[in-house]
Coordinates of C-alpha atoms and ligand atoms in Angstrom, one line a residue:
X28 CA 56.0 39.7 36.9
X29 CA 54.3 42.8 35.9
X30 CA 56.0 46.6 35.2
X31 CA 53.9 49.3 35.2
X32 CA 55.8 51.6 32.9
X33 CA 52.7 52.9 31.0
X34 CA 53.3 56.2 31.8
X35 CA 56.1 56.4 30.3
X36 CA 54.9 54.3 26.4
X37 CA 54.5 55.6 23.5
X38 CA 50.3 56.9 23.9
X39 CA 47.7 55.6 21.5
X40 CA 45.7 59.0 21.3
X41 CA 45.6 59.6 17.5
X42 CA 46.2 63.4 18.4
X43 CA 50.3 62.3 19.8
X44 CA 52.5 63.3 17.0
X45 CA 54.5 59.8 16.8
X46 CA 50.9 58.5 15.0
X47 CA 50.9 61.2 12.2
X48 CA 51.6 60.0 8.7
X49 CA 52.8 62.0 5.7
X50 CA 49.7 61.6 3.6
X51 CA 46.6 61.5 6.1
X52 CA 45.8 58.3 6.4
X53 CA 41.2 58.3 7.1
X54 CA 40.6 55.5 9.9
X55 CA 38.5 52.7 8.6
X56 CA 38.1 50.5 10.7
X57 CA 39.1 50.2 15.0
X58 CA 42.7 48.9 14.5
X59 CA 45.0 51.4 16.0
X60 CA 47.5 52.9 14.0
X61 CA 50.5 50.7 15.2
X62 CA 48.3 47.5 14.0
X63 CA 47.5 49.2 10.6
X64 CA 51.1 49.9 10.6
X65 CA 51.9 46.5 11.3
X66 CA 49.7 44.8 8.4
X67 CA 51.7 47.1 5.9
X68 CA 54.9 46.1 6.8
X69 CA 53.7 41.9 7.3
X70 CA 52.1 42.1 3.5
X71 CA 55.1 44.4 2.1
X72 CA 57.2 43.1 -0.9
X73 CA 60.4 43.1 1.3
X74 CA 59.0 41.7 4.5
X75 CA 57.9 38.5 1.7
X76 CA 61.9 38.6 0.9
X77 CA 63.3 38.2 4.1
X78 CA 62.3 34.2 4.0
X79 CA 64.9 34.4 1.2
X80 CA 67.8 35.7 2.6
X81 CA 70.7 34.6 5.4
X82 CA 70.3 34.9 8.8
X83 CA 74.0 33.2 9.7
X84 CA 73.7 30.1 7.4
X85 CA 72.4 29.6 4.4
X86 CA 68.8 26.8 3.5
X87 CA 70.9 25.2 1.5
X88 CA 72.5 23.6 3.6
X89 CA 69.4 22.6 6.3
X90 CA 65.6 23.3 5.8
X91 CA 65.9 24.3 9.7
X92 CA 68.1 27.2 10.3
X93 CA 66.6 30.2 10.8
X94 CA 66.2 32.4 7.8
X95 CA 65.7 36.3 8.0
X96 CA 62.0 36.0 8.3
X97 CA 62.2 33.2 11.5
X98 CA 64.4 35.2 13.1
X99 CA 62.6 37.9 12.3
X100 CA 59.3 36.6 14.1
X101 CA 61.2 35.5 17.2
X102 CA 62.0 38.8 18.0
X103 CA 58.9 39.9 17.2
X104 CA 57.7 37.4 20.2
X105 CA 60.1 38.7 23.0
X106 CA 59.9 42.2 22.0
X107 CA 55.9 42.2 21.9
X108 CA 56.2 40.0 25.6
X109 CA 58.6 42.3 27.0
X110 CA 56.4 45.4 25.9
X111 CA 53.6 43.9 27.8
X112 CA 55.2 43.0 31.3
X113 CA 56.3 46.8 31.1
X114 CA 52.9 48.1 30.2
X115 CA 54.7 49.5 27.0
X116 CA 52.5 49.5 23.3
X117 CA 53.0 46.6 22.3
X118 CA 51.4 47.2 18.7
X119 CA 54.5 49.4 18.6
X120 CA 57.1 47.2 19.7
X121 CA 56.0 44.1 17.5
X122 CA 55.8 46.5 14.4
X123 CA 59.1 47.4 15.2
X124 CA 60.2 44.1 15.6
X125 CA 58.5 42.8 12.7
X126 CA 60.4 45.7 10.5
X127 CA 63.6 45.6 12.2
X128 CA 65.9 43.7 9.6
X129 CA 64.0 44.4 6.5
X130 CA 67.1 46.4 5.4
X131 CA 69.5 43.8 5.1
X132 CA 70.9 42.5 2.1
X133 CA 71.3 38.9 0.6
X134 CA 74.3 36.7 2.6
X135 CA 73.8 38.1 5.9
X136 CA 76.6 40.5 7.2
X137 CA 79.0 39.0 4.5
X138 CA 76.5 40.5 1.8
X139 CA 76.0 44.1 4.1
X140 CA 80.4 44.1 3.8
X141 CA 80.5 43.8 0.8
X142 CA 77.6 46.0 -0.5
X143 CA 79.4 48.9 1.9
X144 CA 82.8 48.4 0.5
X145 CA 81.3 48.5 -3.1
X146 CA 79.6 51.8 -2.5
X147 CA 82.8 53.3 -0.5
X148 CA 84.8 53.3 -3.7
X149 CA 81.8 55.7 -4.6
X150 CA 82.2 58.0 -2.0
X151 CA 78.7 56.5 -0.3
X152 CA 78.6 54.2 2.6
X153 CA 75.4 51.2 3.1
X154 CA 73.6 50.7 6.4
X155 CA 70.7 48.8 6.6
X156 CA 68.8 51.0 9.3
X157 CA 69.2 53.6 6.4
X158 CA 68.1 51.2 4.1
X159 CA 64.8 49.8 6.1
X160 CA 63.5 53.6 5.9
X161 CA 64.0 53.7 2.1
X162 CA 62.0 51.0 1.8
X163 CA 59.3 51.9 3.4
X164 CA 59.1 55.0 2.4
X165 CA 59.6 54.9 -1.4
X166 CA 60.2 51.2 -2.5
X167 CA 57.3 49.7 -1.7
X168 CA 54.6 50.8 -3.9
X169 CA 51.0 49.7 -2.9
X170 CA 48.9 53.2 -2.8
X171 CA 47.7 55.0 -6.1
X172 CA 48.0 58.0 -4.2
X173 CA 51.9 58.0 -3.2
X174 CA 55.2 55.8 -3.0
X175 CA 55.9 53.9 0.0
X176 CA 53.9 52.7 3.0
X177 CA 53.3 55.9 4.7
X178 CA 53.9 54.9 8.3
X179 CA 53.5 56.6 11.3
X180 CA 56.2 58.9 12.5
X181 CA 57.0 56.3 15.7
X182 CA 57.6 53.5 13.2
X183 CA 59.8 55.4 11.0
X184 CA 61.6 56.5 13.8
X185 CA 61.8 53.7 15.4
X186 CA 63.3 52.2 12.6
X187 CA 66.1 54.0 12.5
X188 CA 67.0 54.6 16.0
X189 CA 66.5 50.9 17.3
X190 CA 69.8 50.0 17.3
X191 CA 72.1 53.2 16.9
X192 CA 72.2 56.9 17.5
X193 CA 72.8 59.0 14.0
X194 CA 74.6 62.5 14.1
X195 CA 72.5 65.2 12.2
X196 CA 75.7 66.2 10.9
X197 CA 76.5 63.3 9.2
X198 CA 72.6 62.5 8.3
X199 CA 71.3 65.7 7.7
X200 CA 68.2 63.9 5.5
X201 CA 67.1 62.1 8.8
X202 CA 66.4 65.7 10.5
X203 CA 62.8 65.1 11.2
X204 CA 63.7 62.1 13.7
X205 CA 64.5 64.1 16.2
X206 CA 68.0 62.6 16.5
X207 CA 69.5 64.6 19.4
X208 CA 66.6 62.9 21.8
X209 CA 66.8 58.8 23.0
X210 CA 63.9 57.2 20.8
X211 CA 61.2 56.0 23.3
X212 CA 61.1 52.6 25.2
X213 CA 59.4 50.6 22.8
X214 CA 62.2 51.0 20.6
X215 CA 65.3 51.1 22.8
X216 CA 64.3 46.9 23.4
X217 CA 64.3 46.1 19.9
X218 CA 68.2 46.2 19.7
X219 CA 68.0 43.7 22.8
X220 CA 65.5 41.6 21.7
X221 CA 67.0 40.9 18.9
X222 CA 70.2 40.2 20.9
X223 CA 68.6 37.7 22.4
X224 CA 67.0 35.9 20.3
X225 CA 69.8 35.3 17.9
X226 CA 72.3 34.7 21.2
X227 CA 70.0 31.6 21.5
X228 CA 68.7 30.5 17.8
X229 CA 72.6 31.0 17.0
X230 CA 73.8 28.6 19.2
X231 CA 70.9 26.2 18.2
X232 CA 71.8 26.6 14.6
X233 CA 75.5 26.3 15.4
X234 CA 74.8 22.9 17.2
X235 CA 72.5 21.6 14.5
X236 CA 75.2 22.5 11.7
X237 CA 78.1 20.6 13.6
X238 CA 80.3 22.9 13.6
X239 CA 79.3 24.0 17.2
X240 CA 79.8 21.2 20.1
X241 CA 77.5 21.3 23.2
X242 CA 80.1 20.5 25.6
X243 CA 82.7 23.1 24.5
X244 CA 79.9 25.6 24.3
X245 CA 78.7 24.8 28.2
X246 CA 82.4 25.5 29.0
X247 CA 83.2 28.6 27.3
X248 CA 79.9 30.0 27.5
X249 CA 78.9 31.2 31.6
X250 CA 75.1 31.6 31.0
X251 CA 74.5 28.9 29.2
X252 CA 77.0 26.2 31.4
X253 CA 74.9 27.9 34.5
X254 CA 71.6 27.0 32.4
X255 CA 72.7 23.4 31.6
X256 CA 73.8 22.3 35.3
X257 CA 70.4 23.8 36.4
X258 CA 68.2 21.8 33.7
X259 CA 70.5 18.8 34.3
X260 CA 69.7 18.5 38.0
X261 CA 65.8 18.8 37.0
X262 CA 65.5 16.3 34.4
X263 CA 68.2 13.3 35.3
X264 CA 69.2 10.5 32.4
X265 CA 67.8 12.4 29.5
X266 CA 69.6 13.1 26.1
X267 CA 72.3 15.8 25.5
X268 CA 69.9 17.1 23.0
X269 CA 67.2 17.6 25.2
X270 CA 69.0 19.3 27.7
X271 CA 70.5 21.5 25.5
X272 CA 66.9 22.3 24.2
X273 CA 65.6 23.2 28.1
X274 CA 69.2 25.1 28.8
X275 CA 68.6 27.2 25.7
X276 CA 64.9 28.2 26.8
X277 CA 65.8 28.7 30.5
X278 CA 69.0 31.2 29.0
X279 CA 66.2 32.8 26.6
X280 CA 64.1 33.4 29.6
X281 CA 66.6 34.7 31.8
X282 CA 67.9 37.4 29.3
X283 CA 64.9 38.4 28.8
X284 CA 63.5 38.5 32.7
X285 CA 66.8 40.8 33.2
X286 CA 66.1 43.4 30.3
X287 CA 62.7 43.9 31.7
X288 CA 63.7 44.4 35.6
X289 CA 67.0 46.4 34.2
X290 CA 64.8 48.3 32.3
X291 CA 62.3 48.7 34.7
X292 CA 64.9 49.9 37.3
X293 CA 66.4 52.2 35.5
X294 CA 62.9 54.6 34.6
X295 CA 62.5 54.4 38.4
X296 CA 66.1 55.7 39.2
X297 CA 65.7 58.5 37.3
X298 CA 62.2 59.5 38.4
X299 CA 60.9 59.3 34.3
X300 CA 56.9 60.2 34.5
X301 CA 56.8 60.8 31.0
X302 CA 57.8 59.8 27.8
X303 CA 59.4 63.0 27.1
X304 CA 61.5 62.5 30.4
X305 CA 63.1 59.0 28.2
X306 CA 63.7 60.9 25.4
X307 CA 65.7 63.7 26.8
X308 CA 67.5 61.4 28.9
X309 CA 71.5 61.2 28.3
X310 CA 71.7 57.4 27.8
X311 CA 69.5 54.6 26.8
X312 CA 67.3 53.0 29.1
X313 CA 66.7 50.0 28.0
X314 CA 69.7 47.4 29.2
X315 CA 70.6 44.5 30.5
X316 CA 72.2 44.2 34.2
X317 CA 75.7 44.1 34.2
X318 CA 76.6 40.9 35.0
X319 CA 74.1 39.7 32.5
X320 CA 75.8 42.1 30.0
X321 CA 78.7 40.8 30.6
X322 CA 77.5 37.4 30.1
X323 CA 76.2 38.3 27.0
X324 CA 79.5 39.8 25.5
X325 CA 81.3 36.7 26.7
X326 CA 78.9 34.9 24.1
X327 CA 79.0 37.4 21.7
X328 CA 82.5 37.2 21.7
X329 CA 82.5 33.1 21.7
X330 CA 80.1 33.1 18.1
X331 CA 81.8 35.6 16.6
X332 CA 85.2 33.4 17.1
X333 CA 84.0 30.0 16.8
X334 CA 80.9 29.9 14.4
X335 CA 81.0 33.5 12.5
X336 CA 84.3 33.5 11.7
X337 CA 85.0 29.8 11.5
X338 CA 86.0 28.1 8.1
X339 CA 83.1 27.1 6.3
X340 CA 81.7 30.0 6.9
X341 CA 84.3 32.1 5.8
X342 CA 84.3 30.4 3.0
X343 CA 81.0 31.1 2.1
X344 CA 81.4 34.8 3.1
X345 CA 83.8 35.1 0.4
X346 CA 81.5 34.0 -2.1
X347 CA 79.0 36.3 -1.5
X348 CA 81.2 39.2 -1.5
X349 CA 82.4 37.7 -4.9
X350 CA 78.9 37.9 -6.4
X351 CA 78.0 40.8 -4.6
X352 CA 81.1 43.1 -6.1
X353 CA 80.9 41.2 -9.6
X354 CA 77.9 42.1 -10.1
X355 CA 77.9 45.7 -8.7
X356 CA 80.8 46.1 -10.9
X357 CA 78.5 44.9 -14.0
X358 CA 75.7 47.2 -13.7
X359 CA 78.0 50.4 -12.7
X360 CA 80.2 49.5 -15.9
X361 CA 76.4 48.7 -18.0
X362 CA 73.8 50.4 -16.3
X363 CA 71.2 49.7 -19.1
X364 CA 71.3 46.2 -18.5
X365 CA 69.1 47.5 -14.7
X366 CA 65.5 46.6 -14.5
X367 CA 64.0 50.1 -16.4
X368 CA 62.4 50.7 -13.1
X369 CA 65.5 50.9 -11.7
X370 CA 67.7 52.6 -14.2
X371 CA 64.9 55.4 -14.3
X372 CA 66.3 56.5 -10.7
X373 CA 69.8 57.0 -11.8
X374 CA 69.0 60.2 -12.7
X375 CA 68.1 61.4 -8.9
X376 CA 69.8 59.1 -7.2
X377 CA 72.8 58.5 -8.7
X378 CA 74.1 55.7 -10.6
X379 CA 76.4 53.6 -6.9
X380 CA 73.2 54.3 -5.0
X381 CA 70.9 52.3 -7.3
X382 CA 72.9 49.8 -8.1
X383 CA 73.2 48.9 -4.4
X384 CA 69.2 49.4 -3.9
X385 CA 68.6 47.1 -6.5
X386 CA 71.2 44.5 -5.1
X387 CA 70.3 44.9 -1.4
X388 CA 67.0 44.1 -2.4
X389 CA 67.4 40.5 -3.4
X390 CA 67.0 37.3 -2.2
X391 CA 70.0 34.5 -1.9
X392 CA 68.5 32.6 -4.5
X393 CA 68.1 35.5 -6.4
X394 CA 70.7 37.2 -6.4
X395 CA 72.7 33.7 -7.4
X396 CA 70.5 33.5 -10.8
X397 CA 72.1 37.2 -11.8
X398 CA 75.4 35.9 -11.4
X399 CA 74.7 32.5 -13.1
X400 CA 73.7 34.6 -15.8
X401 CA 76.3 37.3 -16.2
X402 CA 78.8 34.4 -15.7
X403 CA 77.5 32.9 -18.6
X404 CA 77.4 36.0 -20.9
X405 CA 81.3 36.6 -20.5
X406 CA 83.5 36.0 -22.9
X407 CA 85.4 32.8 -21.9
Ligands
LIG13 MG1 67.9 41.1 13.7

């Protein structure tokens, strides 16, 4: 299966606006700008972090649930496959991929919660799309010549449009990402490929933590009952675990053989020959079929209630919005007890919004030993 939706990618002429950088940026070498792109983001400080921080469970529990960074690198994989069978830059779409959660917090979404509800008593809200693009462009400090990574315009756009639109009103420091146009193809299937490959690794990591059974999941789940029976017939008098194993692939595949025909049909029915004609379209282009989105909100909707929100797990949710408040809450009440790197912000960006850079930064383990340690400096 083969797309030919070139027309219509992101070009790799280093005249196209999407590959200008803030600070000109000499080429040294044949890599495009999209691989030089990539390397800065695979050998940044936070990228390093992400094998540090929850996906949905945390390593203590099992060396072999996914972390950030594994998750992370399976979306990379569909989303650079997909990009290819459309005829789509690929460089583009795995850069995106590769940068896509780099925002998130320690604890997963429990830790993103609690970070937002911290900063809303501050009048300031946390998103992690938001996040991601401060990162890149001022956190990460590897030039002598300026702060941040200084990626091209299509990465930085891409990383905040990938999975949401943003109102100018309501962002009016993200006016230079053109956010009254749809961001181009290559990043419209980052949001999907990272649906599915958590849609699959979750239920994986769901079975392999026991709180997940296969045979409820084959009977509330459609697209993954419909993979079973088919694997089941193919491969007769093996173990549940192996079946489950070929079900999971063959449900992997079939997500991501719909987003690319979905995809593909819908440039066609609107005639795009350009990439401007994707941009100024109304809606996003990049979907799944209906049935297959359907499918894929029945699942949703069968994680969320079973595994996401399910006991243990709640549990440790509420921990990590313990640590997370208690020890926003110590650094807004002692500020000078922040890293001087980070105190020496305060001044521009305001005492909430550093606090929460300089928790969302951290790792699980990390952010564990600050609490361990303002635990023990309280009066008892
Ligand atoms: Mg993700």
């Amino acid at each position: 299966m083969a797309f030919d939706l070139h027309r219509c990618a992101v070009p790799g002429d280093p005249d196209d606006l999407l590959l200008t950088r803030v600070y000109p940026a000499p080429l040294r070498s044949a890599r495009t700008p999209f691989q030089r792109d990539r390397e800065r983001i695979v050998q940044a400080r936070a990228f390093r972090r992400l094998a540090g921080k929850t996906q949905v469970f945390t390593s203590r529990a099992s060396d072999h649930f996914r972390s950030r960074l594994t998750h992370t690198m399976e979306v990379a994989q569909i989303a650079r496959a997909v990009a290819a069978t459309l005829g789509l830059n690929e460089d583009l779409a795995e850069t995106l991929a590769l940068v896509h959660d780099i925002g998130h917090p320690p604890f997963g979404h429990a830790g993103e919660r609690a970070l937002d509800r911290c900063l809303q008593r501050h009048g300031r809200r946390f998103d992690h799309n938001v996040h991601a693009l401060r990162i890149v462009e001022h956190f990460e400090q590897r030039y002598a010549a300026h702060r941040g990574l200084n990626l091209t315009l299509g990465v930085r756009e891409g990383i905040i449009k990938h999975s949401r639109d943003y109102s100018l009103e309501q962002h009016p420091e993200l006016a230079e990402y053109l956010l009254d146009e749809r961001p181009p193809l290559e990043a419209q299937l980052i949001d999907l490929a990272d649906e599915i490959a958590y849609l699959t690794a979750d239920l994986d990591d769901g079975v392999e933590s026991g709180l997940l059974e296969i045979g409820r999941i084959r009977e509330h789940v459609d697209i993954l009952g419909r993979c079973y029976r088919q694997v089941e017939r193919q491969h007769s008098g093996v173990d549940e675990k192996f079946l489950f194993n070929e079900a999971l692939q063959l449900m992997q595949n079939i997500l991501t053989d719909d987003l690319m025909e979905t995809t593909a049909r819908n440039v066609l029915a609107i005639g795009a020959e350009c990439l401007a004609d994707v941009r100024l379209h109304p809606a996003r282009l990049a979907r799944f079929s209906p049935q297959v989105e359907a499918e894929r909100l029945q699942e949703k909707r069968y994680l969320y209630d079973t595994l996401y929100t399910c006991e243990p797990l709640e549990t440790e949710h509420e921990k990590a919005e313990e640590v997370v408040t208690a020890l926003f809450d110590h650094w807004i009440n002692d500020p000078e007890e922040l890293p001087v790197s980070h105190f020496e912000e305060v001044e521009n960006q305001g005492l909430a919004r550093v606090v929460a850079d300089y928790i969302a930064g951290m790792t699980d383990s990390f952010i564990l030993l600050q609490y361990a340690q303002i635990k023990r400096a309280l009066p008892r």
